[in-house]
């Protein structure tokens, strides 16, 4: 089984590559990544020398480049993570988001179609359903109602991927996961940003009233769900992947303060995100019924484990927070 993993140097992609190489010694993994600000080969240091692993630097939005790569590598399956993945950045600069998430998915689908790939797993997000009122939960047939350029680009790419199944019979499966957290997450998303700021005694910027609700999924649970879908998922289907706990942001930050032993005085309230979704909620019953998957790591276990990882990997944090990160931070948080 030869897997072409796109975006394998990012947070979830690298966790997936490490898991596959550890637990499936007969799989070969080709990691295709552009190495944007979010791509980091340090995340793959543990597997870099594996004979079953191979890295290719490339841009998924390059149509001809993708055709050549697929013809040369002849993957059995594609697991497509590569994306511009951050809502705040998509609000500040939508261009690369549309290019990578929509155009990039299109060029991969075209290359897969022309080269006869046996499985195309398109990794997407619960954000495509938009904000849901209590007590609703999105099933896979819930209407799409994305709010940000990020979630709209993911919704568009989901529909495009599914159209390749309907029209060309490409064996596409779409997954939609809730908010991931865990080691190696770039410190622009809520949990790693709050952990790394707390560890440096820096302010913890909560958007608006902080009562927005997210469903938290440990990254390795997400990766195991993707393996279950690769194994047992049906073509042309969508599978939601929900986490172990839904919490308001303020409560997540309170638990981070508790785990780091830092004072609540670090919390600062800043202007809300434009178009901020109030609540995400999804049901992953279909995935559980069809594959037997369920989350193994509770938030009570996963959060302290994640905090410890950031404590133990201060050099990694320092390196990813140098350079471009400083300009992004200034742009997103100054005068807010
Ligand atoms: P990430 O930002 O950490 O990593 C994205 C990776 O894609 C990086 O390695 C980057 O270099 C690469 N990339 C970006 N543009 C590229 C291009 N044009 N060509 C090739 N590579 C490119 O993202 P993540 O958090 O690991 O998310 C991975 C996927 O999972 C995304 O598709 C995202 O929409 C989806 N997802 C994420 C979450 C979450 O909570 N992080 C939840 C559900 C779904
Ligand atoms: P984020 O990690 O960006 O994921 P998403 O917006 O894709 O769900 O944000 C999670 C929640 O945390 C969201 O409600 C926005 C909020 N948030 C803050 O309050 N402050 C911050 O500095 C960040 C990055 C997020």
Short mmCIF file of C-alpha atoms and ligand atoms in Angstrom, two decimals:
data_model
loop_
_atom_site.label_atom_id
_atom_site.label_comp_id
_atom_site.label_asym_id
_atom_site.label_seq_id
_atom_site.Cartn_x
_atom_site.Cartn_y
_atom_site.Cartn_z
CA UNK A 1 0.00 0.00 0.00
CA UNK A 2 1.60 3.26 -1.12
CA UNK A 3 0.03 6.35 0.43
CA UNK A 4 0.50 9.82 -0.97
CA UNK A 5 0.00 12.12 2.02
CA UNK A 6 -0.37 15.82 1.20
CA UNK A 7 0.48 18.34 3.92
CA UNK A 8 2.35 15.68 5.89
CA UNK A 9 4.70 18.26 7.44
CA UNK A 10 1.83 20.06 9.19
CA UNK A 11 0.24 19.30 12.54
CA UNK A 12 -2.24 16.53 11.72
CA UNK A 13 -0.46 15.27 8.59
CA UNK A 14 2.78 14.67 10.51
CA UNK A 15 0.91 12.85 13.30
CA UNK A 16 -0.69 10.67 10.62
CA UNK A 17 2.66 9.90 8.94
CA UNK A 18 4.29 9.01 12.28
CA UNK A 19 1.35 6.76 13.21
CA UNK A 20 1.22 4.95 9.86
CA UNK A 21 4.96 4.27 9.81
CA UNK A 22 4.87 3.04 13.40
CA UNK A 23 1.85 0.76 13.11
CA UNK A 24 1.83 -0.31 9.46
CA UNK A 25 5.33 -1.50 8.52
CA UNK A 26 4.11 -2.64 5.08
CA UNK A 27 2.84 0.82 4.09
CA UNK A 28 4.97 3.20 2.09
CA UNK A 29 4.40 6.92 2.60
CA UNK A 30 5.19 9.70 0.16
CA UNK A 31 4.80 13.07 1.87
CA UNK A 32 4.05 15.94 -0.51
CA UNK A 33 4.28 19.33 1.17
CA UNK A 34 5.03 22.89 0.09
CA UNK A 35 6.54 23.73 3.49
CA UNK A 36 4.62 26.94 4.08
CA UNK A 37 4.95 28.68 7.44
CA UNK A 38 2.94 25.75 8.90
CA UNK A 39 5.01 22.95 7.37
CA UNK A 40 7.95 21.79 9.45
CA UNK A 41 10.15 18.80 8.71
CA UNK A 42 11.26 18.78 12.36
CA UNK A 43 7.83 17.23 13.04
CA UNK A 44 9.00 14.18 11.09
CA UNK A 45 12.52 13.82 12.48
CA UNK A 46 11.55 10.48 14.07
CA UNK A 47 10.72 8.91 10.69
CA UNK A 48 12.95 10.84 8.28
CA UNK A 49 15.33 7.89 7.83
CA UNK A 50 12.67 5.23 7.48
CA UNK A 51 13.08 3.25 4.23
CA UNK A 52 9.28 3.42 3.84
CA UNK A 53 9.17 7.21 3.92
CA UNK A 54 9.94 9.70 1.21
CA UNK A 55 9.50 13.51 1.15
CA UNK A 56 8.74 15.60 -1.93
CA UNK A 57 8.52 19.38 -1.76
CA UNK A 58 5.76 20.61 -4.04
CA UNK A 59 2.67 22.77 -4.41
CA UNK A 60 -0.65 20.90 -4.73
CA UNK A 61 -2.05 23.78 -6.77
CA UNK A 62 0.52 23.17 -9.54
CA UNK A 63 -1.60 21.16 -12.01
CA UNK A 64 1.16 19.87 -14.32
CA UNK A 65 3.50 19.21 -11.41
CA UNK A 66 0.78 17.06 -9.79
CA UNK A 67 0.16 15.12 -13.03
CA UNK A 68 3.89 14.31 -13.30
CA UNK A 69 4.12 13.38 -9.63
CA UNK A 70 1.15 11.00 -9.75
CA UNK A 71 2.42 9.39 -12.97
CA UNK A 72 5.82 8.85 -11.36
CA UNK A 73 4.77 7.77 -7.85
CA UNK A 74 1.62 5.79 -8.78
CA UNK A 75 0.09 5.98 -5.27
CA UNK A 76 -2.59 3.43 -4.28
CA UNK A 77 -4.31 6.00 -2.09
CA UNK A 78 -4.20 9.74 -1.42
CA UNK A 79 -4.76 11.19 2.04
CA UNK A 80 -5.22 14.89 1.45
CA UNK A 81 -4.41 17.17 4.41
CA UNK A 82 -2.61 20.05 2.68
CA UNK A 83 -4.43 23.30 3.32
CA UNK A 84 -4.22 26.80 4.62
CA UNK A 85 -5.86 25.78 7.87
CA UNK A 86 -6.33 28.86 10.04
CA UNK A 87 -9.51 30.96 10.17
CA UNK A 88 -7.82 34.18 11.38
CA UNK A 89 -5.23 34.06 8.61
CA UNK A 90 -7.98 33.35 6.07
CA UNK A 91 -9.70 36.56 7.21
CA UNK A 92 -6.47 38.59 6.94
CA UNK A 93 -5.37 37.07 3.57
CA UNK A 94 -7.94 34.91 1.74
CA UNK A 95 -5.89 34.52 -1.50
CA UNK A 96 -3.64 31.57 -0.56
CA UNK A 97 -6.61 29.90 1.17
CA UNK A 98 -8.69 29.77 -1.98
CA UNK A 99 -5.69 28.83 -4.11
CA UNK A 100 -4.50 25.94 -1.95
CA UNK A 101 -7.77 24.66 -0.51
CA UNK A 102 -9.90 24.84 -3.64
CA UNK A 103 -7.54 25.01 -6.64
CA UNK A 104 -5.09 22.65 -4.92
CA UNK A 105 -7.78 20.06 -4.23
CA UNK A 106 -8.90 20.39 -7.86
CA UNK A 107 -5.43 19.66 -9.26
CA UNK A 108 -5.05 16.64 -6.96
CA UNK A 109 -8.45 15.28 -8.00
CA UNK A 110 -7.54 15.71 -11.67
CA UNK A 111 -4.20 13.97 -11.20
CA UNK A 112 -5.92 11.16 -9.25
CA UNK A 113 -8.59 10.73 -11.93
CA UNK A 114 -6.08 10.56 -14.80
CA UNK A 115 -3.79 8.18 -12.96
CA UNK A 116 -6.36 5.75 -11.57
CA UNK A 117 -5.90 6.14 -7.81
CA UNK A 118 -7.69 3.46 -5.71
CA UNK A 119 -8.74 5.75 -2.83
CA UNK A 120 -8.90 9.53 -2.34
CA UNK A 121 -9.47 10.56 1.27
CA UNK A 122 -10.27 14.26 1.49
CA UNK A 123 -9.67 15.53 5.04
CA UNK A 124 -12.14 18.25 5.95
CA UNK A 125 -13.68 19.99 8.94
CA UNK A 126 -16.92 20.39 10.91
CA UNK A 127 -16.61 24.13 10.24
CA UNK A 128 -18.32 23.59 6.88
CA UNK A 129 -21.64 23.20 8.78
CA UNK A 130 -21.23 26.66 10.34
CA UNK A 131 -22.57 27.65 13.75
CA UNK A 132 -25.29 25.44 15.29
CA UNK A 133 -27.83 26.40 17.95
CA UNK A 134 -28.16 24.19 21.06
CA UNK A 135 -29.13 21.33 21.09
CA UNK A 136 -28.54 20.59 17.39
CA UNK A 137 -25.71 18.36 16.16
CA UNK A 138 -24.66 18.12 12.52
CA UNK A 139 -24.99 14.75 10.88
CA UNK A 140 -23.33 14.23 7.51
CA UNK A 141 -26.44 15.45 5.65
CA UNK A 142 -26.68 18.72 7.61
CA UNK A 143 -26.74 21.82 5.33
CA UNK A 144 -23.43 23.52 4.65
CA UNK A 145 -23.27 27.06 6.04
CA UNK A 146 -19.61 28.14 6.23
CA UNK A 147 -18.77 31.55 7.72
CA UNK A 148 -15.10 32.26 6.95
CA UNK A 149 -13.02 32.15 3.75
CA UNK A 150 -11.33 29.09 5.33
CA UNK A 151 -14.53 27.13 5.97
CA UNK A 152 -16.06 28.20 2.65
CA UNK A 153 -12.95 27.00 0.79
CA UNK A 154 -13.19 23.66 2.62
CA UNK A 155 -16.93 23.34 1.88
CA UNK A 156 -16.23 24.07 -1.79
CA UNK A 157 -13.44 21.51 -1.94
CA UNK A 158 -15.62 18.88 -0.22
CA UNK A 159 -18.30 19.35 -2.88
CA UNK A 160 -15.75 19.25 -5.68
CA UNK A 161 -14.25 16.04 -4.31
CA UNK A 162 -17.69 14.41 -4.03
CA UNK A 163 -18.53 15.52 -7.58
CA UNK A 164 -15.51 13.53 -8.80
CA UNK A 165 -17.09 10.45 -7.28
CA UNK A 166 -20.51 11.15 -8.80
CA UNK A 167 -19.19 12.13 -12.23
CA UNK A 168 -16.00 10.14 -12.77
CA UNK A 169 -16.47 7.36 -10.19
CA UNK A 170 -13.23 8.43 -8.50
CA UNK A 171 -13.21 6.53 -5.16
CA UNK A 172 -13.51 9.65 -2.98
CA UNK A 173 -14.34 9.69 0.74
CA UNK A 174 -14.69 12.92 2.74
CA UNK A 175 -14.08 13.21 6.50
CA UNK A 176 -15.10 16.19 8.65
CA UNK A 177 -13.35 16.42 11.99
CA UNK A 178 -13.83 18.75 14.93
CA UNK A 179 -11.09 20.95 16.47
CA UNK A 180 -7.86 18.98 16.91
CA UNK A 181 -5.24 19.54 19.59
CA UNK A 182 -2.04 17.80 20.63
CA UNK A 183 1.76 17.93 20.21
CA UNK A 184 3.32 19.81 17.25
CA UNK A 185 0.33 22.12 16.65
CA UNK A 186 1.41 25.49 15.30
CA UNK A 187 0.87 28.11 18.05
CA UNK A 188 -1.68 30.14 16.08
CA UNK A 189 -4.66 27.95 17.07
CA UNK A 190 -6.36 28.36 20.46
CA UNK A 191 -4.79 25.58 22.55
CA UNK A 192 -1.11 25.81 21.52
CA UNK A 193 -1.25 29.62 21.46
CA UNK A 194 -2.65 29.77 25.00
CA UNK A 195 -0.24 27.10 26.30
CA UNK A 196 2.86 28.71 24.80
CA UNK A 197 1.83 32.24 25.87
CA UNK A 198 1.04 31.01 29.40
CA UNK A 199 4.44 29.29 29.64
CA UNK A 200 6.06 32.62 28.65
CA UNK A 201 3.83 34.65 31.03
CA UNK A 202 2.34 36.48 28.04
CA UNK A 203 -1.31 37.67 27.75
CA UNK A 204 -3.94 35.08 26.75
CA UNK A 205 -6.18 36.84 24.22
CA UNK A 206 -9.80 35.62 24.39
CA UNK A 207 -11.97 36.77 21.49
CA UNK A 208 -15.23 38.45 22.58
CA UNK A 209 -17.01 36.86 25.54
CA UNK A 210 -15.11 33.57 25.16
CA UNK A 211 -18.29 31.52 25.39
CA UNK A 212 -17.92 30.07 21.88
CA UNK A 213 -18.06 26.27 22.00
CA UNK A 214 -15.70 23.87 20.24
CA UNK A 215 -15.58 20.06 20.30
CA UNK A 216 -12.02 18.89 21.10
CA UNK A 217 -10.44 15.89 19.36
CA UNK A 218 -6.99 14.56 20.26
CA UNK A 219 -4.91 14.49 17.08
CA UNK A 220 -4.02 10.79 17.32
CA UNK A 221 -7.71 9.90 17.67
CA UNK A 222 -8.31 11.82 14.44
CA UNK A 223 -5.50 9.93 12.69
CA UNK A 224 -6.90 6.57 13.87
CA UNK A 225 -10.30 7.56 12.53
CA UNK A 226 -8.72 8.32 9.14
CA UNK A 227 -7.05 4.89 9.10
CA UNK A 228 -10.43 3.33 9.95
CA UNK A 229 -12.05 5.20 7.05
CA UNK A 230 -9.24 4.18 4.67
CA UNK A 231 -9.86 0.59 5.70
CA UNK A 232 -13.65 0.42 5.98
CA UNK A 233 -15.15 3.69 4.69
CA UNK A 234 -17.41 3.59 1.66
CA UNK A 235 -16.67 5.53 -1.50
CA UNK A 236 -18.81 8.61 -2.12
CA UNK A 237 -19.55 8.92 1.62
CA UNK A 238 -18.90 11.61 4.22
CA UNK A 239 -17.85 10.69 7.79
CA UNK A 240 -17.93 13.12 10.73
CA UNK A 241 -15.18 12.69 13.35
CA UNK A 242 -16.12 14.18 16.71
CA UNK A 243 -14.00 14.63 19.80
CA UNK A 244 -14.30 13.62 23.42
CA UNK A 245 -15.60 16.90 24.88
CA UNK A 246 -17.31 20.17 23.87
CA UNK A 247 -16.25 23.20 25.93
CA UNK A 248 -16.50 27.00 25.84
CA UNK A 249 -13.16 28.68 25.09
CA UNK A 250 -12.98 30.30 28.55
CA UNK A 251 -13.13 26.87 30.18
CA UNK A 252 -10.37 25.55 27.90
CA UNK A 253 -8.18 28.51 28.89
CA UNK A 254 -9.01 28.00 32.58
CA UNK A 255 -7.84 24.39 32.32
CA UNK A 256 -4.64 25.49 30.57
CA UNK A 257 -3.93 27.95 33.41
CA UNK A 258 -4.54 25.15 35.88
CA UNK A 259 -2.20 22.75 34.03
CA UNK A 260 0.56 25.35 33.66
CA UNK A 261 0.14 26.77 37.19
CA UNK A 262 -0.25 30.31 35.83
CA UNK A 263 -2.56 33.07 37.17
CA UNK A 264 -5.95 34.06 35.66
CA UNK A 265 -4.61 37.63 35.46
CA UNK A 266 -2.90 36.59 32.18
CA UNK A 267 -6.32 36.45 30.47
CA UNK A 268 -7.14 39.49 28.34
CA UNK A 269 -10.36 40.02 26.41
CA UNK A 270 -9.83 41.26 22.86
CA UNK A 271 -12.15 42.30 20.01
CA UNK A 272 -14.09 39.37 18.62
CA UNK A 273 -13.23 37.63 15.34
CA UNK A 274 -15.42 38.85 12.44
CA UNK A 275 -18.07 36.24 11.54
CA UNK A 276 -17.11 34.20 14.61
CA UNK A 277 -19.03 30.90 14.75
CA UNK A 278 -20.66 30.51 18.16
CA UNK A 279 -20.92 26.75 18.42
CA UNK A 280 -19.75 23.68 16.52
CA UNK A 281 -21.39 20.34 17.25
CA UNK A 282 -21.38 17.17 15.22
CA UNK A 283 -22.39 13.57 15.51
CA UNK A 284 -19.91 10.85 14.58
CA UNK A 285 -22.39 7.97 14.96
CA UNK A 286 -22.03 6.93 11.32
CA UNK A 287 -18.27 6.48 11.64
CA UNK A 288 -18.67 4.58 14.92
CA UNK A 289 -21.33 2.28 13.46
CA UNK A 290 -19.47 1.54 10.22
CA UNK A 291 -15.91 1.23 11.51
CA UNK A 292 -16.10 0.76 15.29
CA UNK A 293 -13.92 3.86 15.82
CA UNK A 294 -14.26 5.94 18.98
CA UNK A 295 -11.98 8.52 20.63
CA UNK A 296 -9.48 6.89 23.03
CA UNK A 297 -7.97 10.00 24.63
CA UNK A 298 -10.22 12.10 26.88
CA UNK A 299 -9.66 15.85 27.18
CA UNK A 300 -8.68 15.26 30.82
CA UNK A 301 -5.82 13.05 29.59
CA UNK A 302 -4.96 14.85 26.35
CA UNK A 303 -4.69 18.41 27.62
CA UNK A 304 -2.05 17.79 30.35
CA UNK A 305 -0.16 15.55 27.93
CA UNK A 306 -0.16 18.40 25.38
CA UNK A 307 0.91 20.99 27.97
CA UNK A 308 3.79 18.72 28.96
CA UNK A 309 4.86 18.37 25.33
CA UNK A 310 5.06 22.18 24.95
CA UNK A 311 7.01 22.41 28.22
CA UNK A 312 9.46 19.76 27.03
CA UNK A 313 9.83 21.20 23.53
CA UNK A 314 10.58 24.84 24.24
CA UNK A 315 13.18 24.90 21.42
CA UNK A 316 10.63 23.77 18.85
CA UNK A 317 8.25 26.49 20.08
CA UNK A 318 10.99 29.15 20.01
CA UNK A 319 11.93 28.25 16.42
CA UNK A 320 8.36 28.25 15.07
CA UNK A 321 7.60 31.52 16.89
CA UNK A 322 10.57 33.33 15.34
CA UNK A 323 10.45 35.12 11.98
CA UNK A 324 7.11 35.24 10.15
CA UNK A 325 5.13 34.37 13.29
CA UNK A 326 6.02 37.69 14.89
CA UNK A 327 4.56 39.64 11.96
CA UNK A 328 1.41 37.51 11.96
CA UNK A 329 0.99 37.98 15.70
CA UNK A 330 1.38 41.73 15.39
CA UNK A 331 -1.11 41.87 12.50
CA UNK A 332 -3.74 39.76 14.24
CA UNK A 333 -3.46 40.94 17.83
CA UNK A 334 -2.04 44.49 17.91
CA UNK A 335 -4.76 47.15 18.43
CA UNK A 336 -7.38 44.48 18.88
P1 LIG B 1 -1.43 22.78 9.23
O1 LIG B 1 -1.65 24.21 8.89
O2 LIG B 1 -0.73 22.43 10.50
O3 LIG B 1 -0.63 22.04 8.05
C1 LIG B 1 -0.93 22.25 6.71
C2 LIG B 1 0.20 21.63 5.89
O4 LIG B 1 -0.14 21.81 4.49
C3 LIG B 1 1.55 22.30 6.10
O5 LIG B 1 2.56 21.32 6.24
C4 LIG B 1 1.76 23.13 4.85
O6 LIG B 1 3.13 23.31 4.51
C5 LIG B 1 1.02 22.29 3.81
N1 LIG B 1 0.57 23.08 2.65
C6 LIG B 1 -0.09 24.27 2.68
N2 LIG B 1 -0.31 24.71 1.42
C7 LIG B 1 0.21 23.76 0.58
C8 LIG B 1 0.28 23.62 -0.83
N3 LIG B 1 -0.22 24.56 -1.65
N4 LIG B 1 0.86 22.51 -1.34
C9 LIG B 1 1.38 21.54 -0.52
N5 LIG B 1 1.36 21.63 0.81
C10 LIG B 1 0.78 22.73 1.37
O7 LIG B 1 -2.88 22.12 9.16
P2 LIG B 1 -3.53 20.99 10.08
O8 LIG B 1 -4.09 21.63 11.29
O9 LIG B 1 -2.57 19.87 10.19
O10 LIG B 1 -4.78 20.56 9.16
C11 LIG B 1 -4.61 19.54 8.18
C12 LIG B 1 -5.93 19.33 7.46
O11 LIG B 1 -6.93 18.96 8.41
C13 LIG B 1 -6.48 20.57 6.75
O12 LIG B 1 -7.03 20.17 5.52
C14 LIG B 1 -7.55 21.10 7.69
O13 LIG B 1 -8.57 21.77 6.96
C15 LIG B 1 -8.07 19.81 8.29
N6 LIG B 1 -8.64 19.94 9.64
C16 LIG B 1 -7.93 20.56 10.63
C17 LIG B 1 -8.47 20.65 11.91
C18 LIG B 1 -7.72 21.30 13.04
O14 LIG B 1 -8.27 21.43 14.14
N7 LIG B 1 -6.46 21.68 12.86
C19 LIG B 1 -9.74 20.12 12.17
C20 LIG B 1 -10.45 19.47 11.12
C21 LIG B 1 -9.87 19.39 9.87
P1 LIG B 2 -9.05 28.22 16.49
O1 LIG B 2 -8.07 27.39 17.22
O2 LIG B 2 -8.54 29.31 15.60
O3 LIG B 2 -9.98 27.20 15.70
P2 LIG B 2 -11.37 27.50 14.89
O4 LIG B 2 -11.63 28.94 14.80
O5 LIG B 2 -11.05 26.89 13.58
O6 LIG B 2 -12.41 26.76 15.67
O7 LIG B 2 -10.03 28.89 17.54
C1 LIG B 2 -10.77 28.10 18.44
C2 LIG B 2 -11.65 29.03 19.24
O8 LIG B 2 -10.84 29.88 20.05
C3 LIG B 2 -12.48 29.98 18.38
O9 LIG B 2 -13.75 30.17 18.98
C4 LIG B 2 -11.69 31.27 18.39
C5 LIG B 2 -11.05 31.27 19.78
N1 LIG B 2 -9.74 31.95 19.89
C6 LIG B 2 -9.56 32.95 20.85
O10 LIG B 2 -10.49 33.30 21.64
N2 LIG B 2 -8.34 33.56 20.92
C7 LIG B 2 -7.32 33.24 20.09
O11 LIG B 2 -6.23 33.86 20.20
C8 LIG B 2 -7.51 32.21 19.12
C9 LIG B 2 -6.41 31.81 18.18
C10 LIG B 2 -8.75 31.58 19.06
#
